[in-house]
Amino acid sequence: MSVQQVDQGRLQSPFYPRYKALDRLDTWHTWKGYTSADALFDGELEYFAIRNSCAVFDLTPMTKYRITGPDSLDYIDRLVTRDMRKIAAGRVAYAVWCNDQGQVIDDGTIFHLRDGEYRLCSQERHLAWLTAAAIGFNVTIKEETADIAALAVQGPTSYSVMKNLGLKGIENMKPFGLMHFDFQGSEIMVSRTGFTGDLGYELWLEPGKALDLWDALFEAGKLHGITAMGTHALEQARIEAGYLAAYEEFLPADETIRTGRSRSPFELGLDWLVDFKKPNFNGRRALAEEKLNGSTWRLVKLDIEGNKPAHHSYVYAKPRKNKKEIGFITSAAWSPICKQNIALGSVRMPHGKVGDSVWVEVYYQREMHWSKVMAEAKVVDKPFWFPPRRGATPPGPY
Amino acid sequence: MKTYDAIVIGSGHNGLTNAAFLAKAGLDVLCVEKNDYIGGASVSRNLHKDWIYSNCSYVCSLLRPEIFRSLELHRHGLQITPYGGSTTFLENGDYYGSYWDAEVSYRERARFSKHDADAYNRYSTDTMRQCRFIRDFLLRTPPDPTSFKPKDIRELILLGRKFMDMGEDRMYETIRFWTMSVAEYLDEYFETDVIKTALSGSGIIGTALGIHSPGTAYVLLHHYMGEVDGNAGAWGFARGGMGAVAKSIAGAFQGYGGELRTDAGVEKIVVKNGKVKGVALTSGEEIDARVVVSNMDVKRTFINCMDESDLDPEFYHRVKNFKSRGSSGKLNIALNGLPTFPALPKGSSLMFSDMHFIDSMERMERAYDDWKDGTWSKDPYVDMLIPTLVDPTMAPPGKHFMSCFVQYCPPQIEGRRWKDEEREAFGKTVIDQIAKHSPDFKSLIEHVEIRTPQDIEDQIGITEGNIFHGELTMDQLLFNRPVPGYAQYRAPVAGLYMCGSSTHPGGGVMAAPGANAAREILFDLNRHNTVPENFGDD
Ligand SMILES: Cc1cc2nc3c(=O)[nH]c(=O)nc-3n(C[C@H](O)[C@H](O)[C@H](O)COP(=O)(O)OP(=O)(O)OC[C@H]3O[C@@H](n4cnc5c(N)ncnc54)[C@H](O)[C@@H]3O)c2cc1C
């Protein structure tokens, strides 16, 4: 037997050579074992590419599972809280799945690739749990993270880039739609999805074709401001879109040690994803009970006065005297596009109703010295950034 | 003649810890040790040329950081260096490793099973949850559930509340956890034999139980609840060997004015009118003290060193029935160079890991079968480390000290004392097992010290050589340790206390029993408490 050894350092995605060639800053981090760029030339400019032209992000490290077999629909419907029977082939669904206690294990997107064939894409790894939950179903669950290379192409000119790439019929694809195309003799799946809250697409294909796709894409986007981006830009856009991130807005329930540190879908503002009209699903009983008795936490989107990002801040009910701590900020950013000081946070019920004011204690540092302000924050309903182009079908050239 | 405030019998790390906290409170304390060296099972010995062996305990993790800090052990020379990983050699020439880096470990597990690689997160979360529950009680005296004293009621409420805080489902899990076998526990998460095998070892180390025996899941916890610098579950080496732990505590003790006497074995604990009076040494000398604290295990304390007539029969019986079966042996080896392990890639960090040479649950259980038959495992579970890869002080440059902990090894052979040739054969079994995975190993051996549980008992006086001073099963834990009704370190004789590993929270180089006992003694004497509270972690 030859001497075995798993990779001891960071893995490289099939797109790595192109990223590396564009990299000026040399600042990388580990994302699920892969090396992933924080930013390539300027995080701010990369962010503005998302909002102004077209930015490309390598999402190969996303955990991916292929779910097939005669019971695949029943299995997935049983797995997640939303009604998957409504998700036809060629559609994508954002979903959460829970443990028996109705606590969120993870969120992710489920791609109904073809009749009865699904891809589940999540932030964390769940093969053991997905397998355990498959009891009684005739399905095959295959982890395919490394078998599928993926790129997000996001921003107002992304539709033009897709068209230039020669994807016929893409003009008819609605948000959360997916289609298969031929790309240089192999198949590429394109979905109208993303993590930026803007017009955008995600491209999925076999790793062997990854570099060819990259080159074709950048050729197609040459006149449309196509730009590669790192995680910094994406994270900024993610908060503006009001999307949740695991380990920020919630902890996977099966990885929380302390009692009460996990969250239910209701506590994450995902009531719309829980459907009691469908057949049994994991966590149903606990969630029905919670619906009846009320939740402990509420996720809030906050529009905070001033311009100092409220990283890691406490949230209070009142600004002074008996101010009462009611929660904390989970993600915060200054939004360059909205010129707003925005944040996501977790507060105790019944605080944080839409329209309520809460108070956020913001610490900030100027030339070594620390200061703090008590900033008023309005609880808002809608994502901070939701441009009409995001939903337009067909999208314009912008 | 002088009367001490307190005499501590035994200079194991718990005896020294106890003595140090008493002396810190201003008591006049004498610690007497039967051997001409201190440390008990936390010891470094120079038995061959320039080699230093950690010849009993060999790795440090459980030592309470609160005690380290409070006694300022760094000032007395103690340095703990973390080490990483573990390796299990497979019969087919492959190996299974675990690494410091979580992603690399993930990849390694995925090499065997992607399912198990993912399952590991839930396993370690669930295990850590149990650790957190028990860790808060390490530096607390177990409550007496039958007492109505406010202190006991307060502690019981705390225990109850911590338990309730877990939530309904986790309470059930916890109750199951405390009584189930390590094999059953691992079956709930994993499907791969070698991954289960690698993890199951911690469930049986030092325990006269097999991987399928109820109660072994808890033993696993006992090995996980340690930490090095807040890194839960991490293990480390004490620079200079485990004797450095005892030496540093002794340094603190003497710094507080305590007196330490070696070559001073106690023959009897002297009792007069139901009250302790002092100790009688084997030399015939008698020394008086108001308080006597025993660092010896509970059986040696009451059965060997006291008159039966000084004890209540029921208590005496309970002590007699206390389970303290020896099951572990040890080989300490001086090596002329670093052995190679062809299964490992060149330069692999796994060389620094603890190594095991048994790759299936079946073999683990068979190893236990031999012990039940009254002999050593012919295919043992060995926990092998080479501390000199990290510690430059234990062997001459280029030479190495190898520590092999061996499970299972009986205290007697077929009910009688070990013969020399049997000890040699036991050593050969272990060496042969390692040599199967390291062709040059045998040629590098310069000296071997072979220790059976009987040798451990003969030398440091632990009954049957049980490394924990008594098994860590539910019936012998918390308020049941060592025996029900006597978990608060007080013996049934006024002025007599217990501070060894037979008391809560049990064995391992943890120093918690010694510290807890000191807190109770100081309470009884109306003295200022010098024992720190646990750091806590909400
Ligand atoms: C082989 C082996 C390997 C181990 N490995 C580890 C490990 O790697 N990590 C870990 O954390 N734990 C390990 N342990 C367990 C740990 O070492 C012990 O649980 C712990 O050291 C016990 O400490 P103690 O102070 O309670 O008792 P002991 O260390 O047993 O001390 C008792 C002392 O009392 C003395 N004594 C006995 N009788 C008398 C008498 N009549 N008069 C005077 N003195 C007397 C003895 O000589 C001894 O010094 C191991 C134990 C063994 C035996």
CSV table of C-alpha atoms in Angstrom, one decimal, chain A residues 1-11 30-34 63 65 99 101 124-129 131-132 143-147 247 253-262, chain B residues 92-95 99 101 103-108 111 114-116 118-122 124-126 128-129 132 164-167 169-170 189 342-349 537-538:
chain,number,residue,atom,x,y,z
A,1,MET,CA,0.0,0.0,0.0
A,2,SER,CA,1.4,3.4,-1.0
A,3,VAL,CA,1.7,6.0,1.7
A,4,GLN,CA,-1.5,8.0,2.1
A,5,GLN,CA,-1.8,11.6,3.0
A,6,VAL,CA,-4.7,14.1,2.7
A,7,ASP,CA,-3.9,17.6,1.7
A,8,GLN,CA,-2.4,19.4,4.7
A,9,GLY,CA,-3.0,22.9,3.5
A,10,ARG,CA,-5.8,24.9,1.9
A,11,LEU,CA,-7.5,23.4,-1.2
A,30,THR,CA,-10.1,29.5,4.5
A,31,TRP,CA,-13.6,28.7,3.5
A,32,LYS,CA,-14.6,25.1,4.1
A,33,GLY,CA,-11.0,24.1,3.5
A,34,TYR,CA,-10.5,26.0,0.3
A,63,THR,CA,-21.4,22.3,0.3
A,65,TYR,CA,-25.4,17.3,-2.3
A,99,ASN,CA,-34.1,19.2,14.0
A,101,GLN,CA,-37.0,20.5,18.3
A,124,GLU,CA,-22.4,23.7,6.4
A,125,ARG,CA,-21.9,20.0,6.0
A,126,HIS,CA,-24.7,17.6,6.7
A,127,LEU,CA,-24.2,14.2,5.1
A,128,ALA,CA,-24.6,12.3,8.4
A,129,TRP,CA,-27.8,14.2,9.2
A,131,THR,CA,-28.6,10.3,5.7
A,132,ALA,CA,-30.2,9.8,9.0
A,143,GLU,CA,-21.9,14.8,-1.6
A,144,GLU,CA,-20.7,16.6,-4.7
A,145,THR,CA,-18.9,19.6,-3.4
A,146,ALA,CA,-15.7,19.0,-5.3
A,147,ASP,CA,-17.4,17.6,-8.3
A,247,TYR,CA,-22.6,31.4,12.4
A,253,ALA,CA,-28.7,23.6,15.9
A,254,ASP,CA,-26.7,20.4,16.0
A,255,GLU,CA,-23.5,22.3,16.7
A,256,THR,CA,-24.7,24.4,19.6
A,257,ILE,CA,-23.5,23.3,23.0
A,258,ARG,CA,-25.3,25.8,25.2
A,259,THR,CA,-29.0,25.6,25.6
A,260,GLY,CA,-31.0,28.3,23.9
A,261,ARG,CA,-28.3,29.4,21.5
A,262,SER,CA,-30.0,27.9,18.4
B,92,ASN,CA,-3.5,-3.2,6.0
B,93,GLY,CA,-0.6,-0.8,6.1
B,94,ASP,CA,-2.7,2.4,6.1
B,95,TYR,CA,-3.3,4.6,9.1
B,99,TYR,CA,-4.8,16.5,13.2
B,101,ASP,CA,-6.3,21.5,12.0
B,103,GLU,CA,-10.2,20.9,8.0
B,104,VAL,CA,-7.3,18.5,7.6
B,105,SER,CA,-9.0,16.2,10.1
B,106,TYR,CA,-12.2,16.5,8.2
B,107,ARG,CA,-10.4,15.4,5.0
B,108,GLU,CA,-8.8,12.5,6.8
B,111,ARG,CA,-10.9,9.5,3.3
B,114,LYS,CA,-17.8,11.3,4.2
B,115,HIS,CA,-20.7,10.4,6.5
B,116,ASP,CA,-18.4,10.1,9.5
B,118,ASP,CA,-19.8,15.1,8.8
B,119,ALA,CA,-21.0,13.2,11.9
B,120,TYR,CA,-18.0,14.3,13.8
B,121,ASN,CA,-19.3,17.8,14.4
B,122,ARG,CA,-22.4,16.5,16.1
B,124,SER,CA,-18.0,16.6,19.4
B,125,THR,CA,-20.8,19.1,20.1
B,126,ASP,CA,-22.7,16.5,22.1
B,128,MET,CA,-18.6,18.9,24.7
B,129,ARG,CA,-22.1,19.6,26.1
B,132,ARG,CA,-19.5,21.5,30.2
B,164,MET,CA,-32.6,21.4,33.9
B,165,ASP,CA,-30.9,24.1,31.9
B,166,MET,CA,-29.9,21.5,29.4
B,167,GLY,CA,-33.5,21.3,28.2
B,169,ASP,CA,-34.2,16.3,25.3
B,170,ARG,CA,-30.7,16.9,26.5
B,189,TYR,CA,-22.7,8.8,15.2
B,342,PRO,CA,6.6,3.6,7.1
B,343,ALA,CA,2.9,4.0,6.9
B,344,LEU,CA,3.3,7.7,7.7
B,345,PRO,CA,4.4,10.2,5.1
B,346,LYS,CA,7.8,11.8,5.6
B,347,GLY,CA,7.6,14.8,7.9
B,348,SER,CA,4.1,14.1,8.9
B,349,SER,CA,2.9,16.0,12.0
B,537,ASP,CA,-18.1,29.6,31.7
B,538,ASP,CA,-21.7,30.6,31.3
